[in-house]
Coordinates of N, CA, C and O in Angstrom, one line a residue:
M10 N -11.6 33.9 28.9 CA -11.7 35.3 28.8 C -10.4 36.0 29.3 O -9.8 35.6 30.3
P11 N -9.9 37.0 28.6 CA -8.7 37.7 29.0 C -8.9 38.4 30.3 O -9.9 38.9 30.6
G12 N -7.9 38.3 31.1 CA -7.9 39.0 32.4 C -8.6 38.3 33.5 O -8.7 38.8 34.6
T13 N -9.2 37.1 33.3 CA -10.0 36.5 34.4 C -9.1 35.6 35.2 O -9.4 35.3 36.4
G14 N -7.9 35.2 34.7 CA -7.0 34.4 35.5 C -7.4 32.9 35.5 O -6.7 32.1 36.1
H15 N -8.4 32.6 34.7 CA -8.8 31.2 34.6 C -8.2 30.5 33.4 O -8.2 31.1 32.3
T16 N -7.7 29.4 33.6 CA -7.1 28.6 32.4 C -8.0 27.4 32.3 O -8.2 26.6 33.2
T17 N -8.4 27.1 31.1 CA -9.2 25.9 30.8 C -8.2 24.8 30.5 O -7.5 24.9 29.5
V18 N -8.2 23.7 31.3 CA -7.3 22.6 31.0 C -8.2 21.4 30.7 O -9.1 21.0 31.5
R19 N -8.0 20.8 29.5 CA -8.9 19.7 29.1 C -8.3 18.4 29.8 O -7.1 18.1 29.7
P20 N -9.1 17.7 30.6 CA -8.6 16.5 31.2 C -8.1 15.5 30.2 O -8.5 15.4 29.1
E21 N -7.1 14.7 30.7 CA -6.5 13.8 29.8 C -7.4 12.6 29.5 O -8.0 12.0 30.4
K22 N -7.6 12.4 28.2 CA -8.5 11.3 27.8 C -7.7 10.1 27.4 O -6.7 10.2 26.7
T23 N -8.1 8.9 27.9 CA -7.4 7.6 27.6 C -8.4 6.8 26.7 O -9.6 6.7 27.1
V24 N -7.9 6.3 25.7 CA -8.7 5.4 24.8 C -8.4 4.0 25.3 O -7.3 3.5 25.3
H25 N -9.4 3.3 25.7 CA -9.3 1.9 26.2 C -9.6 0.9 25.1 O -8.9 -0.2 25.1
L26 N -10.5 1.2 24.2 CA -10.9 0.2 23.2 C -11.5 0.9 22.0 O -12.5 1.6 22.1
R27 N -10.8 0.7 20.9 CA -11.4 1.2 19.6 C -12.3 0.1 19.1 O -12.0 -1.1 19.1
I28 N -13.4 0.6 18.5 CA -14.4 -0.4 17.9 C -14.5 -0.2 16.4 O -14.6 1.0 15.9
D29 N -14.4 -1.3 15.7 CA -14.5 -1.2 14.3 C -15.9 -1.1 13.9 O -16.7 -2.0 14.1
P30 N -16.3 0.1 13.3 CA -17.7 0.3 12.9 C -18.2 -0.7 11.9 O -19.4 -0.9 11.7
N31 N -17.3 -1.4 11.2 CA -17.7 -2.3 10.2 C -17.8 -3.8 10.7 O -18.2 -4.7 10.0
D32 N -17.5 -4.0 12.0 CA -17.5 -5.3 12.6 C -18.9 -5.5 13.1 O -19.3 -5.0 14.2
E33 N -19.7 -6.3 12.4 CA -21.1 -6.5 12.8 C -21.3 -7.5 14.0 O -22.4 -7.6 14.5
S34 N -20.2 -8.1 14.4 CA -20.2 -9.0 15.5 C -20.2 -8.3 16.8 O -20.6 -8.9 17.8
T35 N -19.8 -7.0 16.9 CA -19.8 -6.3 18.1 C -21.2 -5.7 18.3 O -21.7 -5.0 17.5
T36 N -21.8 -6.0 19.5 CA -23.2 -5.6 19.8 C -23.1 -4.4 20.8 O -22.1 -4.2 21.4
L37 N -24.2 -3.7 20.9 CA -24.4 -2.7 21.9 C -24.2 -3.3 23.3 O -23.6 -2.6 24.1
E38 N -24.7 -4.5 23.5 CA -24.5 -5.1 24.8 C -23.0 -5.3 25.1 O -22.6 -5.1 26.2
D39 N -22.2 -5.7 24.1 CA -20.8 -5.8 24.3 C -20.1 -4.5 24.7 O -19.3 -4.5 25.6
V40 N -20.5 -3.4 24.1 CA -20.0 -2.1 24.4 C -20.4 -1.7 25.8 O -19.5 -1.2 26.6
L41 N -21.6 -1.8 26.1 CA -22.1 -1.4 27.4 C -21.5 -2.3 28.5 O -21.2 -1.8 29.6
S42 N -21.3 -3.6 28.3 CA -20.6 -4.4 29.2 C -19.2 -4.0 29.5 O -18.7 -4.0 30.6
R43 N -18.5 -3.7 28.4 CA -17.1 -3.2 28.5 C -17.0 -1.9 29.3 O -16.2 -1.7 30.1
I44 N -18.0 -1.0 29.1 CA -18.0 0.3 29.8 C -18.2 0.0 31.3 O -17.5 0.6 32.1
S45 N -19.2 -0.9 31.6 CA -19.4 -1.2 33.0 C -18.2 -1.8 33.7 O -17.9 -1.5 34.8
E46 N -17.5 -2.7 33.0 CA -16.3 -3.3 33.5 C -15.2 -2.2 33.8 O -14.6 -2.2 34.8
L47 N -15.1 -1.3 32.9 CA -14.1 -0.2 33.0 C -14.5 0.7 34.2 O -13.6 1.2 34.9
Q48 N -15.7 0.9 34.3 CA -16.2 1.8 35.4 C -15.9 1.2 36.8 O -15.5 1.8 37.7
R49 N -16.0 -0.2 36.9 CA -15.7 -0.9 38.1 C -14.2 -0.9 38.4 O -13.7 -0.7 39.5
K50 N -13.4 -1.0 37.3 CA -11.9 -1.1 37.5 C -11.3 0.3 37.7 O -10.3 0.4 38.3
H51 N -12.0 1.4 37.3 CA -11.5 2.7 37.4 C -12.5 3.7 38.0 O -13.0 4.5 37.3
P52 N -12.8 3.5 39.3 CA -13.9 4.3 39.9 C -13.6 5.8 39.9 O -14.4 6.7 40.1
D53 N -12.3 6.2 39.7 CA -11.9 7.6 39.7 C -11.9 8.2 38.4 O -11.5 9.4 38.2
R54 N -12.4 7.5 37.4 CA -12.5 8.0 36.0 C -13.9 7.9 35.4 O -14.7 7.1 35.8
E55 N -14.2 8.9 34.6 CA -15.5 8.9 33.9 C -15.3 8.1 32.6 O -14.4 8.5 31.8
V56 N -16.0 7.0 32.4 CA -15.9 6.2 31.3 C -17.0 6.5 30.3 O -18.2 6.6 30.7
F57 N -16.7 6.6 29.0 CA -17.7 7.1 28.1 C -17.4 6.5 26.7 O -16.3 6.1 26.4
F58 N -18.4 6.5 25.8 CA -18.2 6.2 24.4 C -18.0 7.5 23.6 O -18.8 8.4 23.7
D59 N -16.9 7.5 22.9 CA -16.5 8.7 22.1 C -16.9 8.4 20.7 O -16.2 7.6 20.0
G60 N -17.9 9.0 20.2 CA -18.4 8.8 18.8 C -17.5 9.2 17.8 O -17.4 8.7 16.7
D61 N -16.7 10.3 18.0 CA -15.7 10.8 17.1 C -14.6 9.8 16.9 O -14.1 9.6 15.8
E62 N -14.1 9.2 18.0 CA -13.0 8.2 18.0 C -13.6 6.8 17.7 O -12.8 5.9 17.4
Y63 N -14.9 6.6 17.9 CA -15.5 5.3 17.8 C -14.7 4.4 18.8 O -14.2 3.3 18.4
A64 N -14.7 4.8 20.0 CA -13.9 4.1 21.0 C -14.5 4.3 22.4 O -15.2 5.3 22.7
I65 N -14.2 3.4 23.3 CA -14.5 3.6 24.7 C -13.3 4.3 25.4 O -12.2 3.8 25.3
C66 N -13.6 5.4 26.0 CA -12.5 6.2 26.6 C -12.8 6.5 28.0 O -13.9 6.3 28.5
S67 N -11.9 7.1 28.7 CA -12.1 7.6 30.0 C -11.3 8.9 30.3 O -10.3 9.1 29.5
R68 N -11.7 9.6 31.3 CA -10.9 10.8 31.7 C -11.1 10.9 33.2 O -12.1 10.4 33.7
P69 N -10.1 11.6 33.9 CA -10.3 11.7 35.3 C -11.6 12.4 35.6 O -12.0 13.3 34.9
K70 N -12.3 12.0 36.7 CA -13.5 12.6 37.1 C -13.2 14.0 37.6 O -12.2 14.3 38.2
R71 N -14.1 14.9 37.3 CA -13.9 16.3 37.8 C -14.1 16.4 39.3 O -15.0 15.8 39.8
T72 N -13.3 17.2 39.9 CA -13.5 17.5 41.3 C -14.2 18.8 41.4 O -14.0 19.7 40.6
H73 N -15.1 18.9 42.3 CA -15.9 20.1 42.5 C -15.1 21.2 43.1 O -14.7 21.0 44.3
A74 N -14.8 22.2 42.4 CA -14.0 23.3 42.9 C -14.9 24.1 43.9 O -16.1 24.2 43.8
S75 N -14.2 24.7 44.8 CA -15.0 25.6 45.8 C -15.5 26.8 45.0 O -15.1 27.1 43.9
A76 N -16.5 27.4 45.6 CA -17.2 28.5 44.9 C -16.2 29.6 44.6 O -15.3 29.9 45.4
V77 N -16.4 30.3 43.5 CA -15.5 31.4 43.1 C -16.0 32.6 43.9 O -17.2 32.9 44.0
H78 N -15.0 33.3 44.4 CA -15.3 34.4 45.3 C -15.6 35.7 44.4 O -15.1 36.1 43.6

């Protein structure tokens, strides 16, 4: 909003693993296992499956900002 002084900054997204949608050997269990592994390795990051990128990605976890006055 104009004049609010707030700037929206999109956290940096990192692509860890792209998944070939045509590779039938990759199972949901494989994807979930890889997500769990990345969550353990990067506790400061939010790990997620990005359906647009068809990839496992992460971004820095949000810090809770103090209440707006």
